[in-house]
Backbone as a ProteinNet text record, in pm:
[ID]
protein_1_A
[PRIMARY]
MSPLDNIDTPAPSVIFSTLASARRRLVLRELLEHGPSLTVDALAERISAHRPDTDPRRVFAQLHHSHLPKLEDSGMVRIEDDLVTLEKHAKAIEPYLLLADRYDSTREK
[TERTIARY]
-3174.2	-3041.9	-3035.3	-2928.3	-2905.9	-2861.8	-2899.3	-2851.6	-2700.2	-2635.3	-2490.4	-2414.8	-2487.3	-2421.5	-2341.2	-2383.8	-2317.1	-2231.5	-2197.4	-2116.3	-1972.6	-1921.5	-1784.5	-1699.4	-1699.8	-1620.4	-1542.6	-1438.6	-1363	-1450.4	-1412.8	-1483.7	-1474.6	-1574.3	-1570.2	-1441	-1389.1	-1265.1	-1148.7	-1146.5	-1042.1	-1060.6	-1184.6	-1213.3	-1171.2	-1211.2	-1180.8	-1031.1	-959.7	-816.1	-744.1	-793	-733.1	-757.8	-878	-914.1	-868.3	-804.7	-755.7	-646.9	-580.4	-473	-526.4	-503.1	-544.1	-475.9	-352.8	-279.5	-345.3	-387.8	-455.4	-591.5	-660.2	-786.6	-764	-656.1	-624.1	-596.4	-523.6	-495.2	-626.9	-716.2	-842.8	-927.4	-929.9	-1004.3	-949.1	-816	-754.6	-789.1	-785.4	-819.2	-967.2	-1053.8	-1196.8	-1227.2	-1159.3	-1187.1	-1111.8	-990.7	-905.4	-856.3	-901.5	-854	-946.7	-955.5	-930.1	-784.7	-696.7	-555.5	-469.5	-368.5	-269	-133.8	-28.2	104.9	134.6	232.2	273.2	326	400.1	449.8	334.7	232.7	118.3	46	30.4	-33.6	47.6	178.2	264	252.9	251.2	237.6	102.2	-2.9	-138.1	-155.7	-102.7	-117.5	-34.8	86	169.2	110	29.2	-36.1	-136.7	-187.3	-281	-210.2	-79.6	2.2	127.4	131.9	245.2	381.5	384.9	512.3	561	492.5	526.9	607.6	717.1	803.9	745.4	717.1	660.3	748.2	880.4	968.5	945.4	922.2	894.7	758.4	660.7	528.1	539.8	618.3	639.5	692.7	794.1	854.4	753	674.3	573	466.7	425.4	327.6	383.9	503.2	565.7	589.9	636.7	677.3	568.2	468.6	370.6	226.4	181.6	38.8	-13.4	58.9	11.5	10.3	111.4	101.3	-20.7	-51.1	-168.6	-296.8	-304.5	-422.3	-435.4	-322.5	-326.8	-366.2	-310.6	-346	-494.4	-553.1	-695	-784.4	-725.7	-802.7	-864.5	-826.3	-885.5	-814.9	-686.7	-614.1	-532.5	-493.8	-401.9	-282.6	-164	-42.7	30.9	53.5	129.1	233.9	358.8	471.2	454.4	433.8	422	278.5	184.6	46.3	-41.4	-113.7	-205.2	-346.6	-421.1	-556.2	-655.1	-762.1	-869.1	-944.4	-964.9	-1041.9	-1190.5	-1268.7	-1409.3	-1488.8	-1463.2	-1542.7	-1498.8	-1389.2	-1342.9	-1440.6	-1522.8	-1621.5	-1721.7	-1734.6	-1825.4	-1778.7	-1654.7	-1602.7	-1630.8	-1688.7	-1716.5	-1795.3	-1899	-1969.6	-1879	-1786.5	-1692.8	-1598.3	-1554.6	-1468.7	-1543	-1669.5	-1749.6	-1763.9	-1787.1	-1797.5	-1666.1	-1554.9	-1423.3	-1397.7	-1439.1	-1423.9	-1501.2	-1624.5	-1705	-1641.1	-1590.8	-1525.3	-1399.8	-1317.4	-1194.5	-1224.3	-1328.4	-1360.2	-1409.3	-1476.6	-1521.3	-1404.9	-1305.7	-1188.5	-1097.9	-1097.9	-1011.1	-1059.9	-1186.4	-1242.6	-1201.9
-1784	-1727.1	-1646.7	-1664.7	-1594.3	-1451	-1355.8	-1218.4	-1205.8	-1306.4	-1302.5	-1355.3	-1410.6	-1470.3	-1370.9	-1245.8	-1148.5	-1048.9	-1079.9	-988.2	-991	-872	-857.6	-791.3	-850.4	-797.6	-911.5	-878.7	-982.7	-1051.1	-1169.7	-1243.6	-1167.1	-1182.8	-1113.5	-1138.5	-1259.7	-1286.8	-1203.9	-1180.8	-1097.2	-951.7	-906	-768.1	-747.1	-837.8	-820.7	-826.5	-918	-925	-802.8	-752.5	-634	-510.9	-498.2	-381.5	-392.7	-501.4	-518.6	-416.7	-365.2	-267.8	-125.2	-43.9	96.8	169.9	134.2	199.3	168.2	43.5	9.3	79.1	92.1	165.2	310.9	370.1	508.2	520.3	424.5	425.5	424.2	335.1	324.5	450.9	507.8	632.7	745.2	756.1	861.2	843.8	720.6	695.5	722.3	686.2	711.3	860.6	935	1077.6	1166.6	1127.6	1215	1149.2	1030.1	955	970	870	729.6	685.3	776	740.2	842.6	793.4	878.9	809.5	887.7	827.7	776.2	687.7	636.4	751.8	843	960.4	1042.3	1067.9	1146.7	1075.3	944.2	867.4	876.3	861.5	868.3	1004.8	1110.3	1245.8	1264.1	1220.6	1237.8	1156.4	1035.5	949.6	1001.8	1047.5	1100.1	1229	1299.5	1421.3	1390	1267	1227.2	1215.9	1194.1	1186.8	1268.4	1388.1	1478.1	1421.4	1326.2	1269.5	1156.8	1133.7	1024.5	1076.5	1010.4	1046.8	992.1	1077.8	1030.9	927.6	935.1	835.1	697	693.3	564.5	510	599.5	559.1	506	575	530.1	387.1	360.3	226.4	122.3	154.4	60.3	34.8	140.7	123.9	35.6	69.6	-0.1	-148.5	-180.7	-318.4	-403.9	-341.8	-420.7	-394.1	-272	-243.8	-242.7	-181.3	-178.3	-315.9	-401.3	-536.8	-613.2	-596.2	-661.9	-609.3	-478.8	-420.8	-465.9	-478.5	-525.6	-672.6	-754	-896	-916.5	-826.7	-838.4	-792.7	-728.2	-680.5	-543.1	-473.6	-343	-228.3	-246.8	-145	-212	-128.8	-170.9	-76.5	-131.5	-50	-61.2	53.8	60.7	168.6	128.4	218.4	274.6	403.8	466.5	511.1	468	511.5	401.2	435.6	342.7	383.6	289.9	319.1	227	286.4	212.6	133.8	5.6	-76.6	-44.9	-67.1	-25.5	-91.4	-217.7	-285.2	-250	-177.2	-139.6	-44.4	24.7	114.4	36.1	-92.1	-175.1	-189.7	-153.3	-166.4	-43.3	60.6	182.7	157.2	73.3	48	-13.1	-96.7	-156.8	-51.1	42.3	151.2	241.5	269	350.5	281.9	151.9	75.5	80.6	64	70.2	210	314.5	451.9	472.7	424.8	439.5	365.2	245.1	167.3	238.5	286.8	358.1	483.1	555.7	679.8	652.5	542.2	510.2	463.5	403.8	357.7	473.9	581.5	696.4	782.5	770.9	854.9	810.7
-993.8	-981.5	-850.8	-778.3	-652.4	-679.6	-592.3	-612.3	-598.9	-543	-527	-648.3	-745.6	-861.4	-944.8	-950.9	-1036.9	-959.7	-837.8	-758	-807.2	-832.4	-881.8	-774	-654.6	-544	-481.5	-409.1	-338.7	-233.5	-196.1	-91.4	40.6	127.5	257	334.4	329.4	403.1	348.7	218.7	157.7	200.3	197.7	238.8	383.5	472.3	614.2	642.3	578.5	604.2	547	435.4	375.6	462	514.2	594.8	739.6	774.5	911.6	945.1	845.4	866	853.3	954.6	950.1	834.5	804.6	695.1	561.1	540.1	414.5	406.1	518.3	518.4	478.7	527.6	489.6	339.6	284.8	140.4	62.7	100	28.5	45.2	164.8	186.6	98.8	95	13.6	-133.9	-181.8	-321.5	-348.4	-255.9	-273.7	-271.5	-185.7	-170.6	-269.7	-307.5	-388.6	-516.5	-545.1	-660	-778.6	-858.3	-828.1	-841.5	-885.9	-898.7	-827	-757.9	-693.7	-704.7	-705.9	-705	-564.6	-555.1	-424.7	-338.7	-399.2	-325	-268	-349.6	-303.6	-190.1	-203.4	-95.7	32.7	21.9	140.7	207.8	129.5	183.9	252	184.9	239.4	367.5	368.8	486	602.2	574	682.5	739.4	662.7	711.8	822.9	826.2	931.8	1066.7	1062.1	1183.5	1160.6	1217.7	1191.6	1232.8	1322.2	1366	1275.5	1164.6	1074	955.2	926	814.1	683.1	585.7	458.6	387.7	406.7	342.9	401.9	532	596.9	553.2	542.9	494.4	352.2	267.5	129.9	128.3	210.4	214.2	259.6	361.5	410.4	303.9	236.1	129	18.2	-25.4	-138.5	-109.6	9.2	39.2	102.2	162.6	236.2	194	212.8	200.4	56.9	-33.5	-171.5	-237	-214.1	-269.3	-215.7	-87.9	-29.4	-94.1	-113.5	-177.7	-322.7	-390.6	-528.9	-535.2	-444.5	-440.2	-411.5	-332.7	-299	-413.8	-514.1	-628.2	-606.9	-501	-472.8	-544.3	-576	-651.5	-761.7	-857.2	-963.5	-955.6	-966.6	-959	-1091.6	-1153	-1277.3	-1259.8	-1269.1	-1242.4	-1101	-1088.5	-956.5	-928.9	-1012.7	-1001.5	-942.4	-836.6	-770.1	-808.8	-866.2	-913.9	-845.2	-796.4	-732.2	-837.7	-814.1	-906.5	-888.8	-994	-992	-880.2	-850.3	-747.2	-604.9	-592	-458.3	-389.7	-467.1	-406.5	-321.5	-346.3	-267.6	-123.6	-96.1	40.7	125.9	67.2	144	271.8	270.6	397.6	504.5	463.3	558.9	615.8	529.6	576.2	675.2	646.8	738.6	873.9	870.2	993.8	1071.4	1002.8	1067.8	1123.5	1049.9	1098.8	1228.7	1232.1	1354.2	1469.5	1442.5	1547.2	1596.8	1503.2	1540.1	1620.9	1581.6	1653.4	1794.8	1818.9	1955.6	2040.7	1981.3	2056	2094.3	2014.4	2038.5	2154.3	2189.5	2296.3	2433
[MASK]
+++++++++++++++++++++++++++++++++++++++++++++++++++++++++++++++++++++++++++++++++++++++++++++++++++++++++++++

């Protein structure tokens, strides 16, 4: 039996396409650090705090119409009513988020 036979995570291509968006990476970081569940409003507020010039209402709309459906389709979050919950296997993406953080920080310099 291969060590990959019992992996309960999305395929690498799903992980990479999901993490391609900085906004989706922020959602996952917020859920990992302050979750595992947050409302869409709380996520919008927390994410807009990273950029003071960003309107939380606009972030809410982007999350609701674009980013959260993509995260749910990838299996990384579950959305029920207004509550976004990190799925258990989403913690497996932490190394990818760390790698993206290091890459982003070198680009900002």
